[in-house]
Amino acid sequence: MIALLLALPVHGLWRLFGRRSPWPPRFLGLVGRIVGARRRIVGTPLRHDVVFVANHLSWIDILLLSGATGTAFIAKAELRGVPLVGWLCTLNATIFVSRADRMAVTAQIAQLRDTLARDWPVTLFPEGTTGDGVTLLPFKAALLAALDPPPPGVRVQPVRIDYGPATHELAWVGDEPGQHHAARVLKRRGSFVATLHFAEPFAPADHGNRKAIATEARRRIEAL
């Protein structure tokens, strides 16, 4: 909470002068350290014109990726209504999607393309849920339609997230309530190394439609 109170006024000053604030990702990166994550980066993350496609273990992934790259995220619409958390998400240009509302997909794709047009990196978790860190779940390709055809110059960079030996303790799987998982993470003693493996990026236009893009991204994550 102290970190939030310190970061908000500085963030507000940047927004007052019409500049894109670097403080939300810095704050999220700091929270990652507070919960014990010691980030290790393998590979070179792109900084502009990129859609990161990553496996998903828990909400800690957001802290790690944002702190490392400044990325915005695509999150489920229900998160917008969570007290404080939903508001914080809006500060980091989060795109909220409702997977149950198929009629809204077109608008969500347009919002994703608009975020990319503002030169903001965006991260997709195409598994659509969190996994156990051992098995890579099938990828849902609907929002990758934003890359068919892709905006000029935009590339896809697959990312494998790995918590190492702490994975079985920290992965958020099954029907565990979010508050319970957060409490479990905060009670855990000591730190852990969280590795972000950034694969070689690729041009989505070289792989055809959204399903082919998802297949190629998944193949590269599996290879890591």
XYZ file of C-alpha atoms in Angstrom:
224
model
C 0.000 0.000 0.000
C 2.891 2.371 0.739
C 4.301 1.705 -2.743
C 0.910 2.542 -4.264
C 0.588 5.786 -2.317
C 4.047 6.849 -3.457
C 3.518 5.922 -7.105
C 0.065 7.436 -7.662
C 0.991 11.148 -7.304
C 3.951 10.784 -9.676
C 1.787 8.886 -12.158
C -0.785 11.668 -11.943
C 1.826 14.306 -12.799
C 2.866 12.440 -15.944
C -0.764 12.105 -17.045
C -1.390 15.789 -16.257
C 1.176 16.709 -18.890
C -0.328 14.283 -21.404
C 2.537 11.803 -21.313
C 2.326 8.033 -21.107
C 3.289 7.222 -17.550
C 6.009 4.634 -16.822
C 4.865 4.348 -13.221
C 2.181 1.618 -13.450
C 4.673 -0.984 -14.769
C 7.310 0.184 -12.282
C 4.790 -0.192 -9.482
C 3.755 -3.653 -10.665
C 7.392 -4.706 -10.920
C 7.958 -3.541 -7.343
C 4.928 -5.500 -6.142
C 6.444 -8.548 -7.842
C 9.531 -8.175 -5.665
C 7.387 -7.651 -2.575
C 5.650 -11.010 -3.136
C 9.051 -12.665 -3.474
C 9.635 -12.889 -7.224
C 13.177 -12.351 -8.448
C 12.831 -11.816 -12.177
C 15.285 -13.457 -14.577
C 15.083 -12.623 -18.275
C 16.291 -14.955 -21.002
C 16.257 -13.556 -24.529
C 15.538 -10.008 -25.623
C 12.002 -8.638 -25.241
C 10.789 -6.255 -27.919
C 9.803 -2.793 -26.712
C 7.556 -1.611 -29.513
C 5.111 -2.993 -32.079
C 4.724 -6.324 -30.327
C 2.112 -8.740 -29.063
C 3.533 -11.007 -26.375
C 1.893 -14.439 -26.256
C 2.578 -16.220 -22.966
C 1.621 -19.210 -20.895
C -0.184 -18.314 -17.696
C 0.524 -19.536 -14.144
C -0.980 -16.885 -11.864
C -1.551 -13.157 -11.367
C 2.169 -12.912 -10.559
C 2.777 -13.210 -14.332
C 1.271 -9.747 -14.775
C 3.653 -8.221 -12.245
C 6.638 -9.871 -13.927
C 5.788 -9.057 -17.541
C 4.685 -5.509 -16.840
C 7.817 -4.774 -14.837
C 10.012 -6.230 -17.580
C 8.358 -4.749 -20.669
C 5.752 -2.118 -19.735
C 3.105 -4.169 -21.504
C -0.637 -3.713 -21.304
C -2.790 -6.809 -20.838
C -5.994 -8.414 -21.954
C -8.036 -9.463 -18.915
C -11.438 -10.980 -18.283
C -14.225 -8.430 -17.901
C -15.058 -9.579 -14.357
C -11.765 -8.153 -13.144
C -12.948 -4.606 -13.828
C -15.423 -4.878 -10.955
C -12.918 -6.048 -8.317
C -12.362 -3.226 -5.790
C -9.040 -1.420 -6.246
C -7.645 -4.133 -8.547
C -10.032 -3.223 -11.377
C -9.171 0.459 -11.060
C -5.436 -0.271 -11.048
C -5.886 -2.307 -14.229
C -7.326 0.729 -16.003
C -4.160 2.714 -15.189
C -2.149 0.201 -17.215
C -4.352 0.342 -20.355
C -5.909 -3.078 -19.680
C -8.271 -4.349 -22.368
C -11.224 -6.076 -20.708
C -12.870 -8.907 -22.620
C -15.928 -11.048 -22.049
C -15.370 -14.527 -23.407
C -19.054 -15.317 -22.916
C -20.154 -12.473 -25.190
C -19.299 -13.545 -28.719
C -20.998 -10.429 -30.102
C -18.378 -8.244 -28.367
C -15.354 -9.895 -29.992
C -15.287 -7.475 -32.926
C -15.182 -4.459 -30.598
C -12.479 -6.106 -28.490
C -10.359 -6.770 -31.562
C -10.733 -3.127 -32.567
C -9.633 -2.025 -29.082
C -6.594 -4.271 -29.275
C -5.618 -2.838 -32.660
C -6.079 0.680 -31.298
C -3.746 -0.072 -28.358
C -1.114 -1.405 -30.753
C -1.516 1.691 -32.927
C -0.569 3.768 -29.859
C 2.725 1.835 -29.785
C 1.858 0.033 -26.571
C 3.039 -3.578 -26.161
C 0.155 -5.946 -25.427
C 0.205 -9.372 -23.765
C -2.217 -12.205 -24.499
C -2.631 -15.301 -22.342
C -4.289 -17.481 -24.994
C -4.801 -20.484 -22.697
C -7.690 -18.436 -21.314
C -6.959 -19.563 -17.755
C -4.030 -20.356 -15.486
C -2.219 -23.673 -15.724
C 0.037 -25.829 -13.589
C 3.284 -24.872 -15.322
C 3.781 -28.424 -16.557
C 1.117 -28.830 -19.239
C 0.531 -26.167 -21.864
C -3.205 -25.850 -22.425
C -4.812 -25.372 -25.864
C -4.624 -21.826 -27.210
C -7.770 -19.817 -27.921
C -7.161 -17.788 -31.065
C -10.157 -15.415 -31.207
C -8.370 -12.173 -30.279
C -5.412 -12.992 -32.513
C -7.770 -11.985 -35.302
C -6.406 -8.492 -34.537
C -3.282 -9.675 -36.375
C -5.135 -10.908 -39.461
C -4.076 -8.790 -41.221
C -1.487 -7.424 -38.759
C -0.924 -3.691 -38.214
C 2.235 -2.550 -40.054
C 5.430 -3.618 -38.323
C 3.781 -5.548 -35.491
C 5.396 -8.837 -34.498
C 4.482 -11.670 -32.163
C 6.928 -12.680 -29.440
C 6.154 -15.893 -27.527
C 7.095 -15.989 -23.839
C 7.460 -18.923 -21.502
C 6.988 -18.093 -17.815
C 8.653 -20.448 -15.346
C 8.646 -20.259 -11.530
C 11.182 -23.080 -11.241
C 10.963 -25.287 -8.128
C 8.323 -22.945 -6.649
C 5.859 -23.629 -9.476
C 3.813 -26.242 -7.587
C 3.405 -23.811 -4.675
C 2.538 -20.720 -6.695
C 0.603 -21.858 -9.758
C -3.071 -20.896 -9.486
C -4.978 -23.963 -10.631
C -8.423 -25.430 -10.210
C -11.194 -23.547 -8.450
C -9.069 -21.912 -5.756
C -10.557 -18.468 -4.954
C -8.342 -15.532 -5.911
C -8.227 -14.131 -2.372
C -7.134 -17.509 -1.023
C -4.364 -17.799 -3.603
C -3.157 -14.246 -2.915
C -3.051 -14.917 0.816
C -1.123 -18.139 0.212
C 1.460 -16.327 -1.923
C 1.891 -13.529 0.614
C 2.333 -15.992 3.487
C 5.062 -17.886 1.652
C 8.494 -17.212 3.115
C 11.560 -16.411 1.058
C 11.987 -15.499 -2.582
C 11.844 -17.470 -5.814
C 13.379 -17.053 -9.257
C 10.791 -16.401 -11.971
C 12.233 -16.797 -15.445
C 10.783 -15.072 -18.498
C 12.007 -16.852 -21.626
C 11.502 -14.546 -24.621
C 11.547 -16.521 -27.857
C 12.520 -15.099 -31.216
C 9.686 -12.900 -32.507
C 7.973 -13.625 -35.789
C 5.925 -11.711 -38.323
C 2.287 -12.844 -38.069
C 1.781 -12.228 -41.799
C 4.186 -15.108 -42.480
C 1.845 -17.576 -40.807
C -1.570 -16.753 -42.219
C -4.702 -16.588 -40.115
C -5.245 -16.308 -36.363
C -5.267 -20.072 -35.794
C -1.951 -20.493 -37.591
C -0.468 -17.616 -35.545
C -1.643 -19.284 -32.316
C -0.203 -22.621 -33.430
C 3.200 -21.081 -34.189
C 3.315 -19.187 -30.892
C 2.398 -22.336 -28.959
C 5.044 -24.360 -30.821
C 7.745 -21.834 -29.876
C 6.710 -21.804 -26.220
C 6.753 -25.606 -26.117
C 10.246 -25.553 -27.629
C 11.449 -23.500 -24.654
